[in-house]
Coordinates of C-alpha atoms in Angstrom, one line a residue:
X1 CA 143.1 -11.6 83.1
X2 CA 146.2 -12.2 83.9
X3 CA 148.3 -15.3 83.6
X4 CA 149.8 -15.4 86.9
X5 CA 149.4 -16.9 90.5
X6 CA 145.4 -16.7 91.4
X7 CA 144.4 -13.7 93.2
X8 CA 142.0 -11.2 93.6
X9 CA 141.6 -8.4 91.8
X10 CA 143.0 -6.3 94.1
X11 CA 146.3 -8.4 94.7
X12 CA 149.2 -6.9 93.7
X13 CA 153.3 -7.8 93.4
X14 CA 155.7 -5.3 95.3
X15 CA 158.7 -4.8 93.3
X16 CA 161.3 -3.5 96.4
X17 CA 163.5 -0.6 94.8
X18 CA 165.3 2.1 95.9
X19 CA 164.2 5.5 96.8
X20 CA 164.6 7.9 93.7
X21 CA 165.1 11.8 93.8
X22 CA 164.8 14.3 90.6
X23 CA 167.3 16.1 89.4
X24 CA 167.3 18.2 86.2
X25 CA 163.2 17.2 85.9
X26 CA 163.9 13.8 86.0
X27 CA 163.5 10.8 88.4
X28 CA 167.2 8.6 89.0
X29 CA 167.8 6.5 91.3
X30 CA 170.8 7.3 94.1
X31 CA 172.1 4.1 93.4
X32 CA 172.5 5.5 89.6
X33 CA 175.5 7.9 91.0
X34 CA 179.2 8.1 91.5
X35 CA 180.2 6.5 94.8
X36 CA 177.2 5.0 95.8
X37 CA 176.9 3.0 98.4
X38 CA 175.8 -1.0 97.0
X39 CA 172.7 -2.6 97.7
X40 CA 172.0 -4.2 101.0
X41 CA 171.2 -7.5 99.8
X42 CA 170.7 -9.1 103.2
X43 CA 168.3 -6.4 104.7
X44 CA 166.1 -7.0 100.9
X45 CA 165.9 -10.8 101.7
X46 CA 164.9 -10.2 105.9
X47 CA 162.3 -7.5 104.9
X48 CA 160.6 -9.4 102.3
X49 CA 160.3 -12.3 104.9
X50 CA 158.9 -9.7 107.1
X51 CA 156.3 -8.8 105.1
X52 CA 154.7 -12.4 105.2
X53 CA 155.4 -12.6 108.7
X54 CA 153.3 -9.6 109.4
X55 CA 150.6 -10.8 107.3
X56 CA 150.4 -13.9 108.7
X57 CA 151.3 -16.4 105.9
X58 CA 155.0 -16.9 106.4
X59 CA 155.4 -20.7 105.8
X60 CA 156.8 -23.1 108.6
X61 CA 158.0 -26.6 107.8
X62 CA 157.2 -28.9 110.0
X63 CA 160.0 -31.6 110.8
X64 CA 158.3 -34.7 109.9
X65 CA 159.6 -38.3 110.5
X66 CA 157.6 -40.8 109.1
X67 CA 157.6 -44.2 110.3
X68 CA 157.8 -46.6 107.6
X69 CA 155.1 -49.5 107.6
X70 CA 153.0 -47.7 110.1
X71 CA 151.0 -45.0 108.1
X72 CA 149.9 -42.4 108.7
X73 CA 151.9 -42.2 111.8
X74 CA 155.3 -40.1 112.2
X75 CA 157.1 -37.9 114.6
X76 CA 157.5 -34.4 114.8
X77 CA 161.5 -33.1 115.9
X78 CA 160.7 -29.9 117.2
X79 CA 162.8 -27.8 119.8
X80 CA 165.1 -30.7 120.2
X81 CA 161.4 -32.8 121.5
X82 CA 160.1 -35.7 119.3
X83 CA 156.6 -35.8 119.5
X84 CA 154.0 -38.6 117.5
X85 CA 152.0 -37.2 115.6
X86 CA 149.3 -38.6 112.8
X87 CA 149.6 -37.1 109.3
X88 CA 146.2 -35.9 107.7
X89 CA 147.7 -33.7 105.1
X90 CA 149.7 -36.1 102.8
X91 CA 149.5 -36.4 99.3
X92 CA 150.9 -40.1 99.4
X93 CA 146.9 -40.5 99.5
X94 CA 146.3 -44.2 99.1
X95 CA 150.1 -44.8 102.0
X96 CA 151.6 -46.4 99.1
X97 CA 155.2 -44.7 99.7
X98 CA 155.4 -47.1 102.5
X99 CA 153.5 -50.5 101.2
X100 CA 155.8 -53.2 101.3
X101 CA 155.8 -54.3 97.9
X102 CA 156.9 -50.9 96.6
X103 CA 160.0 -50.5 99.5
X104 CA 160.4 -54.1 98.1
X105 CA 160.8 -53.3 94.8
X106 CA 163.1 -50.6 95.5
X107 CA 165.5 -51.9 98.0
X108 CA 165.9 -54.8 95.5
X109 CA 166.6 -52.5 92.2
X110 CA 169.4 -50.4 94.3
X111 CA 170.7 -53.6 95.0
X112 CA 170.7 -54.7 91.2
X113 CA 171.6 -51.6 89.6
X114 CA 172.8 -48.9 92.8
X115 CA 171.6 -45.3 93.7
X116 CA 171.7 -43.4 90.8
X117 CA 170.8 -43.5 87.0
X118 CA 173.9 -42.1 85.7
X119 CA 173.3 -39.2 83.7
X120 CA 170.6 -37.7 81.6
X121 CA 168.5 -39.9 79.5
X122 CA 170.4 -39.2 76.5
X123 CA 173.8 -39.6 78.4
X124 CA 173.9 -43.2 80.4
X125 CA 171.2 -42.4 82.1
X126 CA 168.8 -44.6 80.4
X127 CA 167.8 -47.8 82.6
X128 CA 165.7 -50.5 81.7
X129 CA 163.6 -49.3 85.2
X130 CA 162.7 -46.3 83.3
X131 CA 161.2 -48.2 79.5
X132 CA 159.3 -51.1 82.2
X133 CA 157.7 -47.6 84.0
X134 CA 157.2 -45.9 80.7
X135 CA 155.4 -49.0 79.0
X136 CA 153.5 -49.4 82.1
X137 CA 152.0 -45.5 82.3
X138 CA 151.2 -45.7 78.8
X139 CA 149.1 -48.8 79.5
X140 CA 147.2 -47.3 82.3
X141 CA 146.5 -44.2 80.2
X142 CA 145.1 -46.4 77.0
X143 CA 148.2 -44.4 75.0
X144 CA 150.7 -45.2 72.5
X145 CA 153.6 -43.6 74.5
X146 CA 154.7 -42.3 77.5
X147 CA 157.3 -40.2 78.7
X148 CA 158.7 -39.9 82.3
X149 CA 160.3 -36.8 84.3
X150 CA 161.7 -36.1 87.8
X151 CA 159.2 -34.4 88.6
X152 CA 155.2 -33.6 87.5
X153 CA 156.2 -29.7 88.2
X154 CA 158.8 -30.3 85.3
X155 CA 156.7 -32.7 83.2
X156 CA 154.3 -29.7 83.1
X157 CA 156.6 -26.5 82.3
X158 CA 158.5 -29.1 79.7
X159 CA 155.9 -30.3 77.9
X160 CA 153.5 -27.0 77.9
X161 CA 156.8 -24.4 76.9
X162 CA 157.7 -27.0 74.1
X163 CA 154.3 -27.2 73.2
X164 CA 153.7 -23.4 73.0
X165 CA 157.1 -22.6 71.8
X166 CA 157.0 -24.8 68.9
X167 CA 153.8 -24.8 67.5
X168 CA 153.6 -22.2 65.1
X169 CA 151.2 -18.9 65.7
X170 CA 150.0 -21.0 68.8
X171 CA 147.1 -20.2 71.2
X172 CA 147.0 -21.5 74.6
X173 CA 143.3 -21.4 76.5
X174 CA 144.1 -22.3 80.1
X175 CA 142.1 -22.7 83.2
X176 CA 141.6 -19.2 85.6
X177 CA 142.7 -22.5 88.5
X178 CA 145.6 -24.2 86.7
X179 CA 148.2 -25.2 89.1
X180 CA 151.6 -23.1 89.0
X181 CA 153.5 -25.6 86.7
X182 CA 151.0 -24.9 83.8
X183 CA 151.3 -21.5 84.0
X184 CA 155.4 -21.3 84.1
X185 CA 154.8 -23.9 80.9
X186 CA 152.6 -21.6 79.1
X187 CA 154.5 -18.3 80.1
X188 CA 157.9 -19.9 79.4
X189 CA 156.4 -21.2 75.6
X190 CA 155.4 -17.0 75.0
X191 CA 152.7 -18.2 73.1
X192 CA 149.3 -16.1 72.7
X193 CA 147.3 -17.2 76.2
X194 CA 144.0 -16.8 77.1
X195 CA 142.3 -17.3 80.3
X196 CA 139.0 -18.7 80.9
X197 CA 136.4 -18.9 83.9
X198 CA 137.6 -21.8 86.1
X199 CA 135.3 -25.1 84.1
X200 CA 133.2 -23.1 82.2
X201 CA 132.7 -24.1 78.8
X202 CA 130.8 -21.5 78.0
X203 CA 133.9 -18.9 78.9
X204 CA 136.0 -21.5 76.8
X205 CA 133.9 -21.8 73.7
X206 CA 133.4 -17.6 73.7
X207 CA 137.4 -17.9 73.4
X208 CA 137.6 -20.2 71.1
X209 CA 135.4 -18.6 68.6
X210 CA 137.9 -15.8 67.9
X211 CA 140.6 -17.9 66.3
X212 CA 140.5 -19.5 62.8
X213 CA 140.1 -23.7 63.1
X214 CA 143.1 -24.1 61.4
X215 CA 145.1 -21.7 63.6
X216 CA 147.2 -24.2 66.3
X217 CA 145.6 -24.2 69.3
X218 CA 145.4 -26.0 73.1
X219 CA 142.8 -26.2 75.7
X220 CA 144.9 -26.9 79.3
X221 CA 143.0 -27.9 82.3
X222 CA 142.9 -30.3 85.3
X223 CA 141.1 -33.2 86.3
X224 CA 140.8 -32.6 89.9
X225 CA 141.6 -29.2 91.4
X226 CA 143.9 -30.4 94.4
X227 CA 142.3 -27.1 96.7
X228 CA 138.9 -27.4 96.3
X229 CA 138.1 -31.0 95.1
X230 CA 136.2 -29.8 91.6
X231 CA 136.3 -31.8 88.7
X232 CA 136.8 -30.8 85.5
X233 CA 133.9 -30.9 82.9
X234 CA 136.0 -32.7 80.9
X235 CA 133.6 -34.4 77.8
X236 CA 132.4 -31.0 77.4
X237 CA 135.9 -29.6 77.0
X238 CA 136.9 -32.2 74.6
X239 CA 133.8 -31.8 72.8
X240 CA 134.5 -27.9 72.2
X241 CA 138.4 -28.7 71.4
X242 CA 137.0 -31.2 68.7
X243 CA 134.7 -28.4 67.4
X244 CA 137.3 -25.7 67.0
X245 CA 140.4 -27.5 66.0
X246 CA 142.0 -27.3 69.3
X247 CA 144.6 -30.0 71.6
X248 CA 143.6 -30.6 75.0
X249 CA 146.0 -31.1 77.2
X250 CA 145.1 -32.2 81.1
X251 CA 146.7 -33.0 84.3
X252 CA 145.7 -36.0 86.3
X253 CA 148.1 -35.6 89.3
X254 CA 145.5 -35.5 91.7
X255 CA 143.5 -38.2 90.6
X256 CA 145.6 -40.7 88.6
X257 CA 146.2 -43.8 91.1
X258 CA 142.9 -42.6 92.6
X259 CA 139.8 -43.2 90.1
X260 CA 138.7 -45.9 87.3
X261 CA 138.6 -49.5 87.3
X262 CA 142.5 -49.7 87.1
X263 CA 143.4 -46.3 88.4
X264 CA 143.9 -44.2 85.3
X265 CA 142.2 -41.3 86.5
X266 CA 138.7 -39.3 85.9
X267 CA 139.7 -39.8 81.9
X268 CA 139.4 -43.6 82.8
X269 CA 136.7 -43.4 85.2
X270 CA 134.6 -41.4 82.5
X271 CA 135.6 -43.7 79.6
X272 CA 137.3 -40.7 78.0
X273 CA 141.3 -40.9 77.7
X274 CA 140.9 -41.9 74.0
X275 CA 139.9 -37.8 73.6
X276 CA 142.4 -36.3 75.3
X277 CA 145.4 -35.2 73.0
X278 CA 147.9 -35.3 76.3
X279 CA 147.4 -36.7 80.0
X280 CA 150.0 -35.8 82.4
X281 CA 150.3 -37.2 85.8
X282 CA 152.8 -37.6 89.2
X283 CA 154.6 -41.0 90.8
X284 CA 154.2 -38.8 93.4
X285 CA 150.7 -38.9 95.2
X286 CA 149.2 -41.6 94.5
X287 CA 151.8 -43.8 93.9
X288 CA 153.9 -42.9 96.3
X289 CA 157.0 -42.2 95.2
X290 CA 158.0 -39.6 92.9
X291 CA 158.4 -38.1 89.3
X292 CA 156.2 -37.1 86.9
X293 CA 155.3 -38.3 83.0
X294 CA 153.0 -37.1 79.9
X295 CA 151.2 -40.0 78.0
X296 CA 150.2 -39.5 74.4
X297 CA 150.8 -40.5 71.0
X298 CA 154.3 -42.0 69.6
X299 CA 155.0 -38.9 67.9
X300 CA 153.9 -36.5 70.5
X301 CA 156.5 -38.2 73.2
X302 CA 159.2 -38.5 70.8
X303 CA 158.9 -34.8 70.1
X304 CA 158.9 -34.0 73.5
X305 CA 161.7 -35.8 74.5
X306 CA 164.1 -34.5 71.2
X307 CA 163.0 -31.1 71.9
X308 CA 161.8 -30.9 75.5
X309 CA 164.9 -29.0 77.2
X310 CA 163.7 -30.0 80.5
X311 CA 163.4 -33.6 79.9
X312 CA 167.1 -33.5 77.8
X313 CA 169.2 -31.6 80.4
X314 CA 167.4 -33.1 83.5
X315 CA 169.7 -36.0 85.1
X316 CA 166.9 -39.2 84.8
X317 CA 165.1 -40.3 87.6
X318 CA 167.2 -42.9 90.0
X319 CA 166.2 -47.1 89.1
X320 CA 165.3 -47.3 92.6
X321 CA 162.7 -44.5 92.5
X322 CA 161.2 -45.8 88.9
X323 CA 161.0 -49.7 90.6
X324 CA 159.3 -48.5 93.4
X325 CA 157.0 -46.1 90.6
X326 CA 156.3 -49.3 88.8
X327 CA 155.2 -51.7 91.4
X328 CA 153.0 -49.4 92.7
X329 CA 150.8 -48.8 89.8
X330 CA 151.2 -52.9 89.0
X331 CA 149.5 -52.9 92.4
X332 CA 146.9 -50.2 91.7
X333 CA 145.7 -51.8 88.8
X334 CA 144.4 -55.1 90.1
X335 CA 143.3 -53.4 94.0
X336 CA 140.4 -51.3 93.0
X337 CA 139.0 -52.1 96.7
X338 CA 141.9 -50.0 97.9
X339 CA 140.4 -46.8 95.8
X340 CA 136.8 -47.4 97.2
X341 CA 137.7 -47.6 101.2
X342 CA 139.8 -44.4 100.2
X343 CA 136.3 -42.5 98.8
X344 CA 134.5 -43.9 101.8
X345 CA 137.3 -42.8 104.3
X346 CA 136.2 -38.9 102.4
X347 CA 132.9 -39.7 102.9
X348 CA 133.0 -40.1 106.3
X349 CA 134.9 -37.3 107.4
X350 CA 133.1 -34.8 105.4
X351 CA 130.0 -36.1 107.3
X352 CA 131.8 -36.2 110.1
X353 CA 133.1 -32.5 110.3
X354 CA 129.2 -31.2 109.1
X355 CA 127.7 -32.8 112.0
X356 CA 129.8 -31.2 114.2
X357 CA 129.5 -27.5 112.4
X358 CA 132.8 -27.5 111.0
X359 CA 132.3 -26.2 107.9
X360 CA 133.5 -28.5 105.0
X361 CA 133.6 -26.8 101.3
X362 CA 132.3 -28.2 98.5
X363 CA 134.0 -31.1 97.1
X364 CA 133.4 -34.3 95.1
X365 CA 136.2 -35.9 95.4
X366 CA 138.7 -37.1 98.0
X367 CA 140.0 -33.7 99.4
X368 CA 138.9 -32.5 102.6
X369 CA 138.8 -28.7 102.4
X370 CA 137.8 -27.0 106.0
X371 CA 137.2 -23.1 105.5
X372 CA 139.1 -20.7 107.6
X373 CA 139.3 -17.1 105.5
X374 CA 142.3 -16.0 107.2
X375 CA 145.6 -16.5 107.4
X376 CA 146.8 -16.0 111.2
X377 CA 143.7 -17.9 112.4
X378 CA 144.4 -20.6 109.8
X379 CA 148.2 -21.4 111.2
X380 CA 147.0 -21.4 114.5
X381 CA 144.8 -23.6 114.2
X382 CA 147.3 -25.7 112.7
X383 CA 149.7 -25.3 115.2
X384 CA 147.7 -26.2 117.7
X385 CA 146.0 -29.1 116.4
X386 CA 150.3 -30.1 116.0
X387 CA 150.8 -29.1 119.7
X388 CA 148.1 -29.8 121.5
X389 CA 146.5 -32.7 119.7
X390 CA 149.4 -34.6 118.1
X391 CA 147.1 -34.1 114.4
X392 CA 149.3 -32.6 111.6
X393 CA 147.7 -30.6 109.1
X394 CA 149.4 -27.5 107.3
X395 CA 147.8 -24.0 106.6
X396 CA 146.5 -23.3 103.1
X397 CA 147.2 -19.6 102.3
X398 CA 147.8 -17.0 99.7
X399 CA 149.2 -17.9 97.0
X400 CA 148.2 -21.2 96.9
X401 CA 144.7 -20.1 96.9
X402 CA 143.1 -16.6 96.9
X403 CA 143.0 -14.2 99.8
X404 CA 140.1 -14.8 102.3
X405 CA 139.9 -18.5 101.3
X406 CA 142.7 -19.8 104.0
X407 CA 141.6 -23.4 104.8
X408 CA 142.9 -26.6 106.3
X409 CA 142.9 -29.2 103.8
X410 CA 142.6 -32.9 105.1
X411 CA 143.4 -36.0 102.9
X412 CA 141.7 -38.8 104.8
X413 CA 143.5 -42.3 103.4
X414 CA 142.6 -46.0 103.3
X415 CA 145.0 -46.3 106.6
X416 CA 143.4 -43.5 108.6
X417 CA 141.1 -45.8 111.4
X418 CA 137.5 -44.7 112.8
X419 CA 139.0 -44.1 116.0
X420 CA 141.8 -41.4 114.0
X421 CA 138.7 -39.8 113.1
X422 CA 137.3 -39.9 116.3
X423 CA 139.9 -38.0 117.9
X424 CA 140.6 -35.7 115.0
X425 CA 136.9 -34.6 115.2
X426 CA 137.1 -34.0 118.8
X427 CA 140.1 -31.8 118.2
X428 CA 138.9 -30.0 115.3
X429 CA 135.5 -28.8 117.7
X430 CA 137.5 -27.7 120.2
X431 CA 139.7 -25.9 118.3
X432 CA 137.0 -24.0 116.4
X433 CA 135.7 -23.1 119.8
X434 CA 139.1 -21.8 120.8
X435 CA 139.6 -19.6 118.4
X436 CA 136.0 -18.4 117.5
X437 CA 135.8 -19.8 113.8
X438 CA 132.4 -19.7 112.2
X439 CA 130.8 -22.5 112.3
X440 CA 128.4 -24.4 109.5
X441 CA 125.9 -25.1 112.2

């Protein structure tokens, strides 16, 4: 299989080129000849756009004001209207990015040390914001070390290229779901990679089994897949790596912040962190802010960040930013009533949406997925849900996830009220009667 964006099998990239001609038994291209006229770059970049247009997943953003203190509330600036609308598709899951402790702590860093780090890490850009936040992490994580980035898109392709890059004869075995920042990683290292069946350990261990134990080797996966709302067999996973001589290496984003006693993800929640070699995780969701970080040993993060060309060329994340990181997860820790009325607030609405025939896919966790199976129908629903309703919710399509599984995907938070659901409910019937979407009922 290949290592690429998921698709279907019959997915396939269009490479745009010109038209060739033979001459002399062979195939050249016109632009291969004397006086030839030069590309026309412009008319490339409009048809390609074209082409998602006509297939119905061109992506829109929508102009989003949000109103600080007043989650999940914001306004929409759209053909020179303002509009309110309430947010259901934020990753700031728990409404942190606006809890007054956090703008607290930031306002009051940018006031102590200004806007901006300075420089890379290993060029004055070093604060003292960013050792508190990196002590911090490691402590939620149960790990010797921790190591922060501007992003957990970066953290990922950093830490996973170094990884496969450097590890001699390495093998990377990597989830058929892994989100797009572990496959750049993994296809920037140009290790060996193997794909297996999406949390199978059966597919894993088959893979495992043709490589030597002493031959280098690392198992990638996720906690929580952000789409769907599946969780990771991840004891079984371990126990397999364990058997076969292998690193595992997960990502947390969607679930750090979100699960165990202190929020340290499904590895806390399912008393296994001490197993994994590597956790990597986001200030971004969760927490509310953003950047990302990878939690391990001493070693591990040390050679990361000597040999890690994304973490030593990357200007450092700004004080403010890593305050703001910092109180947040000081909050998380000690509020674990915030992460329960966050589950129930899923709960609900999944209940919610079934009674009412909306169909709801599987999911155990906090995402909301609502099935569609195709594109154009998906963004209209969205856009009128947006115009009609004043409910904001973006289209899922291709390739985020596979052809024919367009959905809307809700992410109910602590802040969403019973009478938010109420009318979001209302709306979401009407709509699927509008527009003839199968319903569960």
């Amino acid at each position: 299989m290949d290592l690429a964006l998921k698709r279907s099998k019959n997915d396939t990239a269009t490479v745009y080129s010109a038209p060739t001609e033979k001459r002399g038994g062979s195939e050249t291209s016109p632009f291969d000849q004397p006086g030839r006229q030069s590309m026309n770059f412009e008319k490339f970049f409009s048809d390609k756009i074209g082409a998602l247009k006509e297939e119905g997943r061109y992506r829109v953003f929508t102009d989003i004001e949000r109103d600080a203190g007043n989650f999940p509330r914001a306004v929409n600036h759209r053909n020179g209207e303002i509009n309110d609308v309430t947010v259901w598709c934020s990753n700031d899951y728990l409404g942190m990015g606006q809890h007054p402790d956090v703008l607290s702590a930031m306002k009051s860093a940018i006031d102590k040390c200004g806007a901006g780090a300075g420089g890379t890490r290993n060029i004055a850009g070093t604060n003292h914001y960013h050792v508190l936040l990196e002590q911090e992490l490691a402590d939620l994580h149960g790990k010797e070390a921790d190591l922060i980035f501007g992003s957990g898109w970066t953290a990922n392709l950093t830490a996973l290229s170094t990884l496969g890059a450097m590890l001699p004869d390495c093998v990377i075995l990597s989830d058929a779901y892994n989100h797009n920042s572990m496959i750049e990683g993994i296809v920037h290292s140009k290790a060996e990679k193997k794909i297996f069946k999406h949390n199978d350990p059966e597919d894993l261990e088959r893979l495992l089994k043709q490589y030597p134990v002493d031959r280098p080797k690392l198992v990638a996966f996720e906690s929580v897949y952000s789409m769907d709302g599946d969780v990771a067999p991840i004891q079984e996973f371990c126990d397999l790596a364990d058997k076969y001589g292998a690193m595992t290496f997960i990502d947390e984003v969607h679930a750090v912040g979100l699960y165990g006693q202190r929020g340290g993800g499904v590895c806390e929640r399912e008393g296994l962190a001490d197993r994994v070699t590597v956790i990597q995780g986001t200030l971004a969701k969760a927490f509310g802010v953003v950047g990302g970080y990878i939690a391990g040993s001493e070693a591990f993060c040390d050679f990361i960040r000597s040999y890690g060309n994304g973490f030593i060329f990357s200007t450092s994340m700004p004080p403010g930013v890593a305050a703001a990181a910092l109180e947040s997860i000081r909050f998380l820790k000690q509020h674990n009533e915030v992460r329960e009325h966050h589950q129930e607030r899923a709960a609900t609405l999944k209940r919610r949406f079934t009674e009412v025939g909306v169909t709801v896919m599987p999911s155990v966790t906090h995402i909301v997925p609502v099935f569609v199976g195709d594109a154009v129908l998906c963004k209209q629903a969205s856009d009128i849900l947006l115009d009609q309703y004043g409910i904001y919710v973006q289209p899922i399509n291709y390739p985020t996830v596979s052809r024919g599984t367009e959905r809307l995907r809700f992410t109910p938070s602590p802040l969403h009220t019973d009478a938010d659901m109420d009318h979001l409910v209302s709306a979401m019937k009407e709509v699927w009667v509008k527009l003839g979407l199968k319903s569960a009922a």
